[in-house]
Amino acid sequence: MHNSQTTAGIGVERTDFVGIPTRDRERTVKFYGETLGIVPNRRTHENFPEFETGNVTLAVFHPEEMGMEFKPNANPIALRVRDVEQARKKLEAAGVEFHGETYDSGVCHMAFFSDPDGNALMLHRRYAPYSDGSTP
Amino acid sequence: MNVEQVDFVSVPTRDAARAVAWYLDVLGLPVSDYTEAEVETPNVTLSFWVPEEDNIPFAPNESGIALRVADVHEAVEEVKAAGAEVVGIEDTGVCHMGFVKDPDGNVLILHKRYAPRVPR
């Protein structure tokens, strides 16, 4: 986290979770917990599984069970891994299809894929230091 | 593979400057020191992108990004006063959730859990 400007606004303390819509909870739990290896939160309600990435929670919900339309999230959540190519190979071996080649932005590597419901995800690693010399 | 953390959550917009200004002015989230189109929450970066610049149709994120505030009702009133669309406030039995939309229609959940976590 790097910032200097602050205003009062509404006083956001942190991001508690990011919603992950699904049409098949069991499949989603398997994907995030086993394929991606993200730690499940054991204390959640069974209809609302959560996964702890280290800094922010991914909260799975089933919109159609709640009377809402299912719409996959097309906006990637960037998952930091040590080595994007290595992680990509592991996921590909597990049957995950990536969208295109791994992208080198000049400061980071990005590899785009989706979860089984079509929610966008990205393997991400910034390899270049920030302008002040600090690193992620 | 080991996911170390979420580096950023992508937020779609049709006008990145408008989005950054709204998240700063209304939510109070500081602009990244390093990147023009990013704002920082204390634990994760929100990164704006313009899908239409990549020839991808724009669709708001309706899955929700939950931002913790001290008082959901107060926070909802504040963003409403700033002109934001308020979808509604729910009490789930363990938390309050205030559903509001940013200027692009992305759903934000002003969130406060008031009940302690209990092991299943």
Short mmCIF file of C-alpha atoms in Angstrom, two decimals:
data_model
loop_
_atom_site.label_atom_id
_atom_site.label_comp_id
_atom_site.label_asym_id
_atom_site.label_seq_id
_atom_site.Cartn_x
_atom_site.Cartn_y
_atom_site.Cartn_z
CA MET A 1 0.00 0.00 0.00
CA HIS A 2 1.49 3.28 -1.02
CA ASN A 3 -0.29 6.55 -0.67
CA SER A 4 0.02 10.03 0.64
CA GLN A 5 -3.24 11.82 -0.12
CA THR A 6 -6.00 11.30 2.38
CA THR A 7 -9.38 12.84 2.99
CA ALA A 8 -12.02 12.01 5.55
CA GLY A 9 -14.68 10.60 3.26
CA ILE A 10 -16.75 7.97 5.04
CA GLY A 11 -13.80 6.55 6.96
CA VAL A 12 -13.16 3.25 5.19
CA GLU A 13 -11.22 1.09 7.64
CA ARG A 14 -10.38 -1.75 5.29
CA THR A 15 -11.76 -3.94 2.52
CA ASP A 16 -13.58 -6.72 4.34
CA PHE A 17 -14.29 -8.93 1.33
CA VAL A 18 -14.70 -9.16 -2.40
CA GLY A 19 -17.76 -11.04 -3.66
CA ILE A 20 -17.38 -14.14 -5.83
CA PRO A 21 -20.68 -15.12 -7.49
CA THR A 22 -21.30 -18.78 -8.22
CA ARG A 23 -23.93 -21.14 -9.58
CA ASP A 24 -22.25 -24.18 -8.06
CA ARG A 25 -20.91 -23.64 -4.57
CA GLU A 26 -19.23 -27.02 -4.24
CA ARG A 27 -17.31 -26.57 -7.49
CA THR A 28 -16.22 -23.09 -6.43
CA VAL A 29 -15.05 -24.27 -3.02
CA LYS A 30 -13.01 -27.00 -4.68
CA PHE A 31 -11.48 -24.57 -7.15
CA TYR A 32 -10.43 -21.85 -4.70
CA GLY A 33 -9.50 -24.24 -1.91
CA GLU A 34 -7.85 -27.06 -3.82
CA THR A 35 -6.85 -25.83 -7.28
CA LEU A 36 -5.72 -22.38 -6.14
CA GLY A 37 -4.82 -23.54 -2.64
CA ILE A 38 -6.31 -20.55 -0.85
CA VAL A 39 -7.11 -21.15 2.81
CA PRO A 40 -10.81 -21.54 3.61
CA ASN A 41 -12.24 -19.69 6.57
CA ARG A 42 -13.67 -22.46 8.77
CA ARG A 43 -15.95 -20.17 10.72
CA THR A 44 -18.29 -19.01 7.98
CA HIS A 45 -21.87 -20.04 7.30
CA GLU A 46 -21.87 -23.10 5.03
CA ASN A 47 -23.89 -21.27 2.36
CA PHE A 48 -21.36 -18.45 2.26
CA PRO A 49 -17.88 -19.98 2.03
CA GLU A 50 -14.96 -17.61 2.39
CA PHE A 51 -11.32 -17.83 1.43
CA GLU A 52 -8.49 -15.93 3.08
CA THR A 53 -5.82 -14.68 0.71
CA GLY A 54 -3.65 -13.09 3.36
CA ASN A 55 -4.91 -9.54 3.03
CA VAL A 56 -8.50 -9.71 1.86
CA THR A 57 -11.32 -12.26 2.01
CA LEU A 58 -12.94 -13.75 -1.07
CA ALA A 59 -16.62 -14.29 -0.21
CA VAL A 60 -18.55 -16.80 -2.29
CA PHE A 61 -22.27 -16.24 -2.76
CA HIS A 62 -24.98 -17.83 -4.88
CA PRO A 63 -27.00 -14.99 -6.41
CA GLU A 64 -29.73 -17.23 -7.82
CA GLU A 65 -30.45 -18.72 -4.39
CA MET A 66 -30.92 -15.16 -3.19
CA GLY A 67 -33.35 -14.22 -5.95
CA MET A 68 -30.79 -12.34 -7.98
CA GLU A 69 -29.45 -12.83 -11.45
CA PHE A 70 -26.08 -14.57 -11.78
CA LYS A 71 -23.53 -12.34 -13.51
CA PRO A 72 -19.90 -13.41 -13.54
CA ASN A 73 -17.41 -10.73 -12.57
CA ALA A 74 -15.42 -9.81 -15.67
CA ASN A 75 -12.96 -7.68 -13.72
CA PRO A 76 -9.91 -9.65 -12.65
CA ILE A 77 -8.81 -10.05 -9.07
CA ALA A 78 -5.00 -10.10 -9.10
CA LEU A 79 -3.53 -12.99 -7.11
CA ARG A 80 0.11 -12.49 -6.21
CA VAL A 81 2.33 -15.50 -6.78
CA ARG A 82 6.10 -15.76 -6.58
CA ASP A 83 6.52 -16.90 -10.16
CA VAL A 84 3.70 -16.41 -12.67
CA GLU A 85 4.98 -18.93 -15.23
CA GLN A 86 5.49 -21.63 -12.65
CA ALA A 87 2.06 -21.09 -11.12
CA ARG A 88 0.50 -20.99 -14.59
CA LYS A 89 2.05 -24.35 -15.47
CA LYS A 90 0.66 -25.90 -12.31
CA LEU A 91 -2.82 -24.57 -12.99
CA GLU A 92 -2.67 -25.67 -16.62
CA ALA A 93 -1.71 -29.16 -15.45
CA ALA A 94 -4.84 -29.03 -13.26
CA GLY A 95 -6.94 -28.24 -16.34
CA VAL A 96 -7.24 -24.46 -16.01
CA GLU A 97 -7.33 -22.67 -19.36
CA PHE A 98 -5.63 -19.31 -19.61
CA HIS A 99 -6.76 -16.45 -21.85
CA GLY A 100 -3.81 -15.74 -24.11
CA GLU A 101 -0.11 -15.57 -23.39
CA THR A 102 1.30 -14.20 -20.15
CA TYR A 103 1.51 -10.43 -20.45
CA ASP A 104 4.62 -8.48 -19.47
CA SER A 105 3.53 -4.93 -18.65
CA GLY A 106 7.11 -3.74 -18.26
CA VAL A 107 6.82 -3.81 -14.48
CA CYS A 108 4.88 -7.01 -13.84
CA HIS A 109 3.75 -10.32 -15.26
CA MET A 110 0.05 -11.03 -15.66
CA ALA A 111 -1.64 -14.28 -16.70
CA PHE A 112 -5.40 -14.17 -17.18
CA PHE A 113 -7.80 -16.98 -16.44
CA SER A 114 -11.28 -17.55 -15.01
CA ASP A 115 -12.81 -19.61 -12.26
CA PRO A 116 -15.37 -22.30 -13.24
CA ASP A 117 -18.20 -19.72 -13.17
CA GLY A 118 -16.34 -17.37 -15.49
CA ASN A 119 -15.19 -14.89 -12.85
CA ALA A 120 -12.00 -13.20 -14.02
CA LEU A 121 -8.76 -13.85 -12.15
CA MET A 122 -5.14 -13.05 -12.83
CA LEU A 123 -1.84 -14.42 -11.64
CA HIS A 124 0.27 -11.37 -10.91
CA ARG A 125 3.82 -10.54 -9.93
CA ARG A 126 5.37 -7.12 -10.01
CA TYR A 127 9.08 -7.58 -10.61
CA ALA A 128 10.14 -3.95 -10.95
CA PRO A 129 10.64 -1.73 -7.91
CA TYR A 130 8.40 1.32 -7.49
CA SER A 131 9.72 4.76 -8.41
CA ASP A 132 11.04 5.28 -4.89
CA GLY A 133 12.98 2.02 -4.99
CA SER A 134 10.63 0.07 -2.74
CA THR A 135 9.35 -3.32 -3.81
CA PRO A 136 5.98 -5.03 -3.35
CA MET B 1 1.26 -22.73 -6.04
CA ASN B 2 1.00 -20.28 -3.22
CA VAL B 3 -1.21 -17.20 -3.42
CA GLU B 4 0.63 -14.67 -1.27
CA GLN B 5 -2.08 -12.01 -1.28
CA VAL B 6 -4.45 -10.13 -3.54
CA ASP B 7 -2.41 -7.37 -5.16
CA PHE B 8 -5.42 -5.51 -6.54
CA VAL B 9 -9.07 -5.80 -7.36
CA SER B 10 -10.02 -4.48 -10.81
CA VAL B 11 -12.87 -1.99 -10.93
CA PRO B 12 -14.32 -1.25 -14.37
CA THR B 13 -15.03 2.33 -15.39
CA ARG B 14 -15.84 4.38 -18.45
CA ASP B 15 -14.01 7.39 -17.01
CA ALA B 16 -10.98 6.65 -14.84
CA ALA B 17 -10.46 10.26 -13.73
CA ARG B 18 -14.07 10.51 -12.57
CA ALA B 19 -13.75 7.20 -10.73
CA VAL B 20 -10.56 8.18 -8.92
CA ALA B 21 -12.06 11.53 -7.90
CA TRP B 22 -15.23 9.87 -6.57
CA TYR B 23 -13.39 7.24 -4.54
CA LEU B 24 -11.19 9.98 -3.09
CA ASP B 25 -13.83 12.62 -2.45
CA VAL B 26 -16.78 10.48 -1.43
CA LEU B 27 -15.18 7.39 0.10
CA GLY B 28 -11.98 9.09 1.25
CA LEU B 29 -9.70 6.50 -0.35
CA PRO B 30 -6.29 7.94 -1.20
CA VAL B 31 -4.91 7.87 -4.70
CA SER B 32 -1.92 5.60 -5.24
CA ASP B 33 1.43 7.34 -5.12
CA TYR B 34 2.59 5.30 -8.08
CA THR B 35 -0.25 4.71 -10.45
CA GLU B 36 -2.76 7.22 -11.74
CA ALA B 37 -5.76 4.97 -11.88
CA GLU B 38 -5.54 3.26 -8.52
CA VAL B 39 -6.81 4.02 -5.04
CA GLU B 40 -5.70 2.36 -1.83
CA THR B 41 -7.79 0.79 0.87
CA PRO B 42 -5.64 -0.04 3.89
CA ASN B 43 -5.30 -3.71 2.92
CA VAL B 44 -5.82 -3.92 -0.83
CA THR B 45 -5.54 -1.73 -3.92
CA LEU B 46 -8.54 -0.95 -6.12
CA SER B 47 -7.36 -0.64 -9.71
CA PHE B 48 -9.56 1.09 -12.27
CA TRP B 49 -9.54 -0.11 -15.84
CA VAL B 50 -11.44 1.00 -18.91
CA PRO B 51 -12.63 -2.16 -20.69
CA GLU B 52 -13.80 -0.21 -23.74
CA GLU B 53 -10.21 0.92 -24.37
CA ASP B 54 -9.42 -2.76 -24.89
CA ASN B 55 -12.52 -3.30 -27.03
CA ILE B 56 -14.21 -5.16 -24.20
CA PRO B 57 -17.83 -4.17 -23.52
CA PHE B 58 -18.26 -2.27 -20.28
CA ALA B 59 -20.24 -4.08 -17.57
CA PRO B 60 -20.29 -2.90 -13.97
CA ASN B 61 -19.17 -5.27 -11.24
CA GLU B 62 -22.28 -6.24 -9.34
CA SER B 63 -20.57 -8.86 -7.17
CA GLY B 64 -19.70 -6.31 -4.53
CA ILE B 65 -16.58 -5.02 -2.84
CA ALA B 66 -17.18 -4.73 0.90
CA LEU B 67 -15.66 -1.72 2.62
CA ARG B 68 -15.63 -1.68 6.41
CA VAL B 69 -17.01 1.45 8.02
CA ALA B 70 -17.75 2.24 11.66
CA ASP B 71 -21.45 2.89 11.09
CA VAL B 72 -23.16 1.60 7.95
CA HIS B 73 -26.27 3.78 8.26
CA GLU B 74 -24.23 6.95 8.70
CA ALA B 75 -21.92 6.05 5.82
CA VAL B 76 -24.86 5.31 3.51
CA GLU B 77 -26.37 8.71 4.33
CA GLU B 78 -23.07 10.37 3.51
CA VAL B 79 -22.65 8.74 0.12
CA LYS B 80 -26.33 9.39 -0.62
CA ALA B 81 -25.80 13.08 0.18
CA ALA B 82 -22.88 13.00 -2.27
CA GLY B 83 -25.25 11.82 -4.97
CA ALA B 84 -24.61 8.08 -4.97
CA GLU B 85 -27.35 5.60 -5.75
CA VAL B 86 -28.33 3.62 -2.67
CA VAL B 87 -29.75 0.17 -3.34
CA GLY B 88 -30.63 -0.59 0.25
CA ILE B 89 -29.40 -1.62 3.68
CA GLU B 90 -29.62 -5.17 4.97
CA ASP B 91 -29.14 -6.63 8.41
CA THR B 92 -27.93 -10.19 7.89
CA GLY B 93 -28.08 -11.06 11.57
CA VAL B 94 -24.33 -10.73 11.95
CA CYS B 95 -23.56 -7.58 9.98
CA HIS B 96 -25.01 -4.53 8.33
CA MET B 97 -24.58 -4.19 4.59
CA GLY B 98 -25.29 -0.94 2.80
CA PHE B 99 -25.45 -1.51 -0.94
CA VAL B 100 -24.47 1.57 -2.93
CA LYS B 101 -23.30 2.18 -6.48
CA ASP B 102 -20.32 4.15 -7.70
CA PRO B 103 -20.79 6.46 -10.72
CA ASP B 104 -20.21 3.52 -13.10
CA GLY B 105 -22.79 1.32 -11.37
CA ASN B 106 -20.28 -0.90 -9.56
CA VAL B 107 -21.78 -2.26 -6.37
CA LEU B 108 -19.99 -1.37 -3.15
CA ILE B 109 -21.06 -2.81 0.17
CA LEU B 110 -20.57 -0.54 3.15
CA HIS B 111 -20.07 -3.23 5.73
CA LYS B 112 -19.80 -3.70 9.46
CA ARG B 113 -19.94 -7.01 11.22
CA TYR B 114 -21.33 -6.51 14.69
CA ALA B 115 -21.52 -10.14 15.86
CA PRO B 116 -18.45 -12.09 16.97
CA ARG B 117 -17.32 -14.98 14.81
CA VAL B 118 -18.17 -18.39 16.25
CA PRO B 119 -16.58 -21.69 15.22
CA ARG B 120 -18.92 -24.04 13.40
#
